[in-house]
Amino acid sequence: MSQSAAGAFGAAKSTKRTRVRFVILALLAIGTLINYLDRTVLGIAAPVMTKELGIDAAIMGLVFSAFSWTYAVAQIPGGVFLDRFGSKLTYFLALTFWSLFTLLQGLAVGVKSLLLFRFCLGVSEAPCFPTNSRVVSTWFPQHERARATGIYTVGEYLGLACFAPALFWLMGNFGWRTLFVVVGLVGIGFGIVWWMMYREPDQSKSVNQAELDYIAAGGGLEKRSEKATPFSWSNVGKLMSVRQIWGAAIGQFAGNTTLVFFLTWFPTYLATERHMGWLKVGFFSIMPFLAAAVGVMFGGWISDWLLKRTGSASLARKAPIIFGLLAASTIIGANYASSDAVVIAILSFAFFGQGMVGLGWTLISDVAPKNLMGLTGGIFNTCSNLAGIVTPLVIGFIISATGSFFYALAYIAAAALLGVISYVFVVGEVKRVEID
């Protein structure tokens, strides 16, 4: 930290700061929770839906994958939109439309309509995480960003852990279509809340100067340029040539492979491979998601602690992610366990590790060029979310061909090890990238 920054930091400490940034963080956490409920409620409905609509495992893999096709393709346009119009409008439109298309899935009458709504859901959700990353980079000093990222990311897992039993109950009593309608309506309502409450730091009437100085001293308060950086494929090429960005994208792809399994095929795995009843599935499905939530929070805490103790962003950001990917690779052990309790313990530890990999978004906020944060986030999310396209298809074809999840879990473990290799040998030093 420079002398001037240290002086500003000290001055900010002498005045009692407001804590508006944590209100903003709460909005991100709720929005992310709804985001993942909307994209994964299909996984809960799948075992019943497939029977009613006559969908086999390979086609269901295609339906699971469809979301990520448009989600990946829309990342760069979503990042450009974010750079042009800012966080408030981008997130409001994304949240409202993805919730609407979630609701419409409850009206699907076959594979074609279901695919259409999943395609639209993917486009609508594309700007979510680039916006999250921008908001954290704007509202938080660097030494708080990993924990802030962990807090909003934990919404992905806690929401599913807390609401899964209720969703299984809702489906059992009112049918699978009710799930989509209820979750969609909740999201549309929260979109209105976001529009009413979110402000940029320089526009907020609640934040005081002491908090603004504190954020600025840590490298926050980067304002969106009034003259937006125009999109160009040249900038895309320059960003893709940066080893920190494409190396981290490979690592995130690896971590997302584990995540996508739990968000799509996991309930089916418990019901068909482990032969659990619905009540047992609803109970056991909580454990891995709670473990992943702990992993997210632990990863953020240990990363910020390492940054304070060592001053090395490279060590602080990379070490927890590498450990998390190694933990995710242990999922293959479930193939050799006969006890349901042991299987859930193995899956929970693997998902705990995947939770730590969410720290990749903090790394990207640390290295992205300040005038291209939306585009950088879009590129990163495009590459990392190719896992959402590949994983459901691979698992669906494996199940169709073998009638078992054995090789599916082996594939997930291999992908996690690929991520370890990328972070060890490719990513390199974690530092802000400058692009002309």
Short mmCIF file of N, CA and C in Angstrom, two decimals, residues 316-434:
data_model
loop_
_atom_site.label_atom_id
_atom_site.label_comp_id
_atom_site.label_asym_id
_atom_site.label_seq_id
_atom_site.Cartn_x
_atom_site.Cartn_y
_atom_site.Cartn_z
N ALA A 316 -2.25 -15.79 -2.00
CA ALA A 316 -3.54 -15.69 -1.33
C ALA A 316 -4.70 -16.16 -2.20
N ARG A 317 -4.64 -15.87 -3.50
CA ARG A 317 -5.74 -16.25 -4.38
C ARG A 317 -5.60 -17.68 -4.92
N LYS A 318 -4.38 -18.08 -5.26
CA LYS A 318 -4.19 -19.36 -5.94
C LYS A 318 -4.19 -20.56 -5.01
N ALA A 319 -3.56 -20.46 -3.84
CA ALA A 319 -3.41 -21.62 -2.95
C ALA A 319 -4.77 -22.22 -2.54
N PRO A 320 -5.75 -21.40 -2.09
CA PRO A 320 -7.04 -22.00 -1.72
C PRO A 320 -7.75 -22.67 -2.90
N ILE A 321 -7.60 -22.09 -4.09
CA ILE A 321 -8.25 -22.68 -5.27
C ILE A 321 -7.64 -24.03 -5.62
N ILE A 322 -6.32 -24.11 -5.55
CA ILE A 322 -5.63 -25.37 -5.86
C ILE A 322 -6.05 -26.46 -4.87
N PHE A 323 -6.10 -26.10 -3.58
CA PHE A 323 -6.56 -27.07 -2.58
C PHE A 323 -7.99 -27.50 -2.87
N GLY A 324 -8.84 -26.53 -3.23
CA GLY A 324 -10.24 -26.85 -3.51
C GLY A 324 -10.40 -27.81 -4.68
N LEU A 325 -9.62 -27.61 -5.74
CA LEU A 325 -9.68 -28.50 -6.89
C LEU A 325 -9.20 -29.91 -6.54
N LEU A 326 -8.15 -30.00 -5.72
CA LEU A 326 -7.69 -31.32 -5.28
C LEU A 326 -8.78 -32.02 -4.46
N ALA A 327 -9.46 -31.26 -3.60
CA ALA A 327 -10.56 -31.85 -2.82
C ALA A 327 -11.70 -32.30 -3.73
N ALA A 328 -12.02 -31.51 -4.77
CA ALA A 328 -13.09 -31.88 -5.70
C ALA A 328 -12.79 -33.18 -6.42
N SER A 329 -11.52 -33.44 -6.67
CA SER A 329 -11.15 -34.66 -7.40
C SER A 329 -11.43 -35.93 -6.61
N THR A 330 -11.61 -35.80 -5.28
CA THR A 330 -11.88 -36.99 -4.46
C THR A 330 -13.28 -37.55 -4.68
N ILE A 331 -14.09 -36.88 -5.51
CA ILE A 331 -15.46 -37.36 -5.77
C ILE A 331 -15.46 -38.77 -6.34
N ILE A 332 -14.36 -39.17 -6.99
CA ILE A 332 -14.28 -40.50 -7.58
C ILE A 332 -14.37 -41.59 -6.51
N GLY A 333 -14.05 -41.25 -5.27
CA GLY A 333 -14.12 -42.22 -4.18
C GLY A 333 -15.52 -42.74 -3.93
N ALA A 334 -16.56 -41.98 -4.35
CA ALA A 334 -17.94 -42.43 -4.15
C ALA A 334 -18.24 -43.70 -4.94
N ASN A 335 -17.46 -43.94 -6.00
CA ASN A 335 -17.66 -45.16 -6.79
C ASN A 335 -17.34 -46.43 -6.00
N TYR A 336 -16.56 -46.29 -4.95
CA TYR A 336 -16.06 -47.46 -4.23
C TYR A 336 -16.65 -47.58 -2.82
N ALA A 337 -17.64 -46.73 -2.50
CA ALA A 337 -18.27 -46.76 -1.17
C ALA A 337 -19.64 -47.43 -1.27
N SER A 338 -19.94 -48.28 -0.32
CA SER A 338 -21.23 -48.98 -0.33
C SER A 338 -22.26 -48.31 0.58
N SER A 339 -21.79 -47.63 1.62
CA SER A 339 -22.69 -46.99 2.58
C SER A 339 -23.15 -45.64 2.04
N ASP A 340 -24.46 -45.38 2.15
CA ASP A 340 -25.00 -44.08 1.73
C ASP A 340 -24.36 -42.94 2.52
N ALA A 341 -24.14 -43.16 3.80
CA ALA A 341 -23.55 -42.11 4.64
C ALA A 341 -22.13 -41.77 4.17
N VAL A 342 -21.35 -42.81 3.83
CA VAL A 342 -19.98 -42.58 3.36
C VAL A 342 -20.00 -41.87 2.00
N VAL A 343 -20.91 -42.27 1.13
CA VAL A 343 -21.03 -41.62 -0.18
C VAL A 343 -21.33 -40.13 -0.01
N ILE A 344 -22.27 -39.80 0.86
CA ILE A 344 -22.63 -38.40 1.08
C ILE A 344 -21.45 -37.64 1.69
N ALA A 345 -20.69 -38.29 2.57
CA ALA A 345 -19.51 -37.65 3.15
C ALA A 345 -18.47 -37.32 2.07
N ILE A 346 -18.24 -38.27 1.16
CA ILE A 346 -17.28 -38.05 0.07
C ILE A 346 -17.76 -36.93 -0.84
N LEU A 347 -19.02 -36.98 -1.22
CA LEU A 347 -19.58 -35.95 -2.09
C LEU A 347 -19.55 -34.58 -1.42
N SER A 348 -19.80 -34.56 -0.12
CA SER A 348 -19.78 -33.30 0.62
C SER A 348 -18.38 -32.68 0.65
N PHE A 349 -17.36 -33.52 0.86
CA PHE A 349 -15.98 -33.01 0.87
C PHE A 349 -15.59 -32.49 -0.52
N ALA A 350 -16.01 -33.21 -1.57
CA ALA A 350 -15.71 -32.76 -2.93
C ALA A 350 -16.39 -31.43 -3.22
N PHE A 351 -17.62 -31.28 -2.78
CA PHE A 351 -18.35 -30.03 -3.04
C PHE A 351 -17.81 -28.90 -2.16
N PHE A 352 -17.34 -29.24 -0.96
CA PHE A 352 -16.64 -28.26 -0.12
C PHE A 352 -15.46 -27.66 -0.91
N GLY A 353 -14.68 -28.54 -1.54
CA GLY A 353 -13.54 -28.07 -2.33
C GLY A 353 -13.98 -27.20 -3.49
N GLN A 354 -15.06 -27.61 -4.17
CA GLN A 354 -15.54 -26.80 -5.29
C GLN A 354 -15.97 -25.42 -4.82
N GLY A 355 -16.52 -25.33 -3.62
CA GLY A 355 -16.91 -24.03 -3.09
C GLY A 355 -15.74 -23.07 -3.02
N MET A 356 -14.57 -23.57 -2.70
CA MET A 356 -13.38 -22.74 -2.61
C MET A 356 -12.95 -22.22 -3.98
N VAL A 357 -13.29 -22.96 -5.04
CA VAL A 357 -12.91 -22.56 -6.39
C VAL A 357 -13.65 -21.30 -6.84
N GLY A 358 -14.79 -20.99 -6.19
CA GLY A 358 -15.50 -19.76 -6.49
C GLY A 358 -14.64 -18.52 -6.30
N LEU A 359 -13.53 -18.67 -5.59
CA LEU A 359 -12.59 -17.57 -5.38
C LEU A 359 -11.99 -17.07 -6.69
N GLY A 360 -12.15 -17.85 -7.76
CA GLY A 360 -11.65 -17.43 -9.07
C GLY A 360 -12.20 -16.08 -9.49
N TRP A 361 -13.42 -15.77 -9.06
CA TRP A 361 -13.99 -14.46 -9.41
C TRP A 361 -13.25 -13.32 -8.71
N THR A 362 -12.74 -13.57 -7.51
CA THR A 362 -11.93 -12.55 -6.84
C THR A 362 -10.63 -12.35 -7.59
N LEU A 363 -10.02 -13.44 -8.04
CA LEU A 363 -8.79 -13.35 -8.80
C LEU A 363 -9.01 -12.52 -10.07
N ILE A 364 -10.12 -12.75 -10.76
CA ILE A 364 -10.40 -12.00 -11.98
C ILE A 364 -10.62 -10.52 -11.68
N SER A 365 -11.28 -10.20 -10.56
CA SER A 365 -11.47 -8.78 -10.21
C SER A 365 -10.15 -8.12 -9.88
N ASP A 366 -9.14 -8.92 -9.45
CA ASP A 366 -7.81 -8.38 -9.16
C ASP A 366 -6.97 -8.16 -10.41
N VAL A 367 -7.21 -8.94 -11.47
CA VAL A 367 -6.34 -8.86 -12.66
C VAL A 367 -6.98 -8.14 -13.84
N ALA A 368 -8.31 -7.99 -13.85
CA ALA A 368 -8.99 -7.41 -15.01
C ALA A 368 -8.59 -5.95 -15.21
N PRO A 369 -8.36 -5.52 -16.45
CA PRO A 369 -8.11 -4.10 -16.73
C PRO A 369 -9.30 -3.26 -16.25
N LYS A 370 -9.02 -2.10 -15.67
CA LYS A 370 -10.08 -1.33 -15.03
C LYS A 370 -11.15 -0.86 -16.01
N ASN A 371 -10.76 -0.62 -17.26
CA ASN A 371 -11.73 -0.13 -18.24
C ASN A 371 -12.39 -1.25 -19.04
N LEU A 372 -12.05 -2.51 -18.71
CA LEU A 372 -12.61 -3.65 -19.44
C LEU A 372 -13.05 -4.75 -18.48
N MET A 373 -13.55 -4.36 -17.31
CA MET A 373 -13.92 -5.37 -16.30
C MET A 373 -15.11 -6.21 -16.75
N GLY A 374 -16.09 -5.56 -17.40
CA GLY A 374 -17.24 -6.31 -17.86
C GLY A 374 -16.87 -7.30 -18.95
N LEU A 375 -16.06 -6.87 -19.91
CA LEU A 375 -15.63 -7.74 -20.99
C LEU A 375 -14.76 -8.88 -20.47
N THR A 376 -13.85 -8.55 -19.53
CA THR A 376 -13.00 -9.59 -18.95
C THR A 376 -13.84 -10.64 -18.22
N GLY A 377 -14.80 -10.16 -17.42
CA GLY A 377 -15.68 -11.09 -16.72
C GLY A 377 -16.49 -11.94 -17.68
N GLY A 378 -16.91 -11.33 -18.80
CA GLY A 378 -17.66 -12.08 -19.78
C GLY A 378 -16.84 -13.18 -20.43
N ILE A 379 -15.59 -12.86 -20.79
CA ILE A 379 -14.70 -13.86 -21.38
C ILE A 379 -14.42 -14.98 -20.39
N PHE A 380 -14.11 -14.62 -19.16
CA PHE A 380 -13.83 -15.60 -18.11
C PHE A 380 -15.01 -16.53 -17.90
N ASN A 381 -16.20 -15.94 -17.84
CA ASN A 381 -17.40 -16.74 -17.58
C ASN A 381 -17.78 -17.59 -18.78
N THR A 382 -17.50 -17.09 -20.00
CA THR A 382 -17.75 -17.89 -21.19
C THR A 382 -16.94 -19.18 -21.16
N CYS A 383 -15.65 -19.03 -20.93
CA CYS A 383 -14.76 -20.20 -20.91
C CYS A 383 -15.09 -21.14 -19.77
N SER A 384 -15.28 -20.57 -18.57
CA SER A 384 -15.52 -21.43 -17.41
C SER A 384 -16.86 -22.14 -17.50
N ASN A 385 -17.84 -21.51 -18.15
CA ASN A 385 -19.17 -22.13 -18.21
C ASN A 385 -19.37 -23.02 -19.41
N LEU A 386 -18.31 -23.24 -20.18
CA LEU A 386 -18.38 -24.34 -21.14
C LEU A 386 -18.62 -25.66 -20.42
N ALA A 387 -18.26 -25.70 -19.13
CA ALA A 387 -18.55 -26.89 -18.33
C ALA A 387 -20.04 -27.17 -18.26
N GLY A 388 -20.83 -26.10 -18.27
CA GLY A 388 -22.28 -26.27 -18.23
C GLY A 388 -22.83 -26.89 -19.49
N ILE A 389 -22.10 -26.73 -20.61
CA ILE A 389 -22.50 -27.36 -21.86
C ILE A 389 -22.01 -28.81 -21.90
N VAL A 390 -20.75 -28.99 -21.56
CA VAL A 390 -20.11 -30.29 -21.74
C VAL A 390 -20.57 -31.31 -20.69
N THR A 391 -20.57 -30.91 -19.42
CA THR A 391 -20.80 -31.87 -18.33
C THR A 391 -22.14 -32.58 -18.40
N PRO A 392 -23.28 -31.86 -18.55
CA PRO A 392 -24.56 -32.60 -18.61
C PRO A 392 -24.62 -33.55 -19.79
N LEU A 393 -24.05 -33.14 -20.94
CA LEU A 393 -24.07 -34.01 -22.11
C LEU A 393 -23.23 -35.27 -21.89
N VAL A 394 -22.02 -35.07 -21.37
CA VAL A 394 -21.13 -36.22 -21.13
C VAL A 394 -21.77 -37.19 -20.16
N ILE A 395 -22.30 -36.67 -19.06
CA ILE A 395 -22.91 -37.54 -18.06
C ILE A 395 -24.14 -38.24 -18.64
N GLY A 396 -24.97 -37.49 -19.40
CA GLY A 396 -26.15 -38.10 -20.01
C GLY A 396 -25.79 -39.24 -20.95
N PHE A 397 -24.76 -39.04 -21.78
CA PHE A 397 -24.34 -40.10 -22.71
C PHE A 397 -23.74 -41.29 -21.97
N ILE A 398 -22.98 -41.00 -20.89
CA ILE A 398 -22.40 -42.10 -20.10
C ILE A 398 -23.50 -42.96 -19.48
N ILE A 399 -24.52 -42.30 -18.93
CA ILE A 399 -25.61 -43.05 -18.30
C ILE A 399 -26.37 -43.87 -19.34
N SER A 400 -26.62 -43.26 -20.51
CA SER A 400 -27.33 -43.98 -21.57
C SER A 400 -26.54 -45.20 -22.05
N ALA A 401 -25.21 -45.03 -22.12
CA ALA A 401 -24.37 -46.11 -22.65
C ALA A 401 -24.09 -47.20 -21.64
N THR A 402 -23.94 -46.81 -20.36
CA THR A 402 -23.50 -47.78 -19.35
C THR A 402 -24.56 -48.10 -18.31
N GLY A 403 -25.57 -47.22 -18.19
CA GLY A 403 -26.57 -47.41 -17.14
C GLY A 403 -26.05 -47.13 -15.76
N SER A 404 -24.91 -46.43 -15.66
CA SER A 404 -24.26 -46.20 -14.37
C SER A 404 -23.59 -44.83 -14.36
N PHE A 405 -23.36 -44.31 -13.14
CA PHE A 405 -22.65 -43.04 -12.95
C PHE A 405 -21.14 -43.25 -12.72
N PHE A 406 -20.65 -44.48 -12.80
CA PHE A 406 -19.26 -44.77 -12.44
C PHE A 406 -18.28 -43.90 -13.23
N TYR A 407 -18.37 -43.92 -14.54
CA TYR A 407 -17.43 -43.16 -15.36
C TYR A 407 -17.75 -41.66 -15.33
N ALA A 408 -18.98 -41.31 -14.99
CA ALA A 408 -19.33 -39.89 -14.84
C ALA A 408 -18.54 -39.25 -13.71
N LEU A 409 -18.45 -39.94 -12.57
CA LEU A 409 -17.68 -39.41 -11.44
C LEU A 409 -16.19 -39.39 -11.76
N ALA A 410 -15.72 -40.36 -12.54
CA ALA A 410 -14.31 -40.37 -12.95
C ALA A 410 -14.01 -39.16 -13.84
N TYR A 411 -14.93 -38.81 -14.72
CA TYR A 411 -14.76 -37.64 -15.58
C TYR A 411 -14.67 -36.36 -14.75
N ILE A 412 -15.52 -36.23 -13.74
CA ILE A 412 -15.51 -35.04 -12.89
C ILE A 412 -14.18 -34.91 -12.16
N ALA A 413 -13.67 -36.02 -11.64
CA ALA A 413 -12.38 -36.00 -10.94
C ALA A 413 -11.23 -35.60 -11.88
N ALA A 414 -11.25 -36.12 -13.10
CA ALA A 414 -10.19 -35.80 -14.06
C ALA A 414 -10.21 -34.31 -14.41
N ALA A 415 -11.41 -33.75 -14.56
CA ALA A 415 -11.51 -32.32 -14.87
C ALA A 415 -10.94 -31.47 -13.74
N ALA A 416 -11.20 -31.86 -12.48
CA ALA A 416 -10.66 -31.12 -11.34
C ALA A 416 -9.14 -31.13 -11.35
N LEU A 417 -8.54 -32.25 -11.68
CA LEU A 417 -7.07 -32.34 -11.75
C LEU A 417 -6.51 -31.48 -12.88
N LEU A 418 -7.25 -31.36 -13.98
CA LEU A 418 -6.85 -30.45 -15.05
C LEU A 418 -6.77 -29.02 -14.53
N GLY A 419 -7.72 -28.64 -13.68
CA GLY A 419 -7.71 -27.31 -13.09
C GLY A 419 -6.50 -27.07 -12.21
N VAL A 420 -6.10 -28.09 -11.46
CA VAL A 420 -4.89 -27.98 -10.62
C VAL A 420 -3.68 -27.68 -11.50
N ILE A 421 -3.55 -28.41 -12.58
CA ILE A 421 -2.41 -28.22 -13.49
C ILE A 421 -2.40 -26.79 -14.04
N SER A 422 -3.58 -26.28 -14.38
CA SER A 422 -3.66 -24.93 -14.94
C SER A 422 -3.22 -23.88 -13.93
N TYR A 423 -3.68 -24.00 -12.68
CA TYR A 423 -3.32 -23.01 -11.67
C TYR A 423 -1.85 -23.10 -11.27
N VAL A 424 -1.29 -24.30 -11.31
CA VAL A 424 0.12 -24.47 -10.93
C VAL A 424 1.06 -23.99 -12.04
N PHE A 425 0.73 -24.29 -13.28
CA PHE A 425 1.68 -24.07 -14.37
C PHE A 425 1.32 -22.93 -15.33
N VAL A 426 0.06 -22.45 -15.30
CA VAL A 426 -0.35 -21.47 -16.31
C VAL A 426 -0.60 -20.09 -15.73
N VAL A 427 -1.35 -19.99 -14.65
CA VAL A 427 -1.88 -18.70 -14.19
C VAL A 427 -0.78 -17.67 -13.92
N GLY A 428 0.27 -18.06 -13.25
CA GLY A 428 1.36 -17.10 -12.99
C GLY A 428 0.99 -16.08 -11.93
N GLU A 429 1.60 -14.88 -12.02
CA GLU A 429 1.45 -13.86 -10.99
C GLU A 429 0.07 -13.20 -11.07
N VAL A 430 -0.55 -12.98 -9.91
CA VAL A 430 -1.84 -12.30 -9.85
C VAL A 430 -1.59 -10.80 -9.69
N LYS A 431 -1.83 -10.05 -10.76
CA LYS A 431 -1.63 -8.60 -10.74
C LYS A 431 -2.53 -7.97 -11.77
N ARG A 432 -2.82 -6.67 -11.61
CA ARG A 432 -3.70 -5.94 -12.53
C ARG A 432 -3.07 -5.91 -13.92
N VAL A 433 -3.87 -6.28 -14.92
CA VAL A 433 -3.39 -6.29 -16.31
C VAL A 433 -3.67 -4.93 -16.94
N GLU A 434 -2.74 -4.43 -17.71
CA GLU A 434 -2.94 -3.18 -18.45
C GLU A 434 -3.03 -3.51 -19.93
#
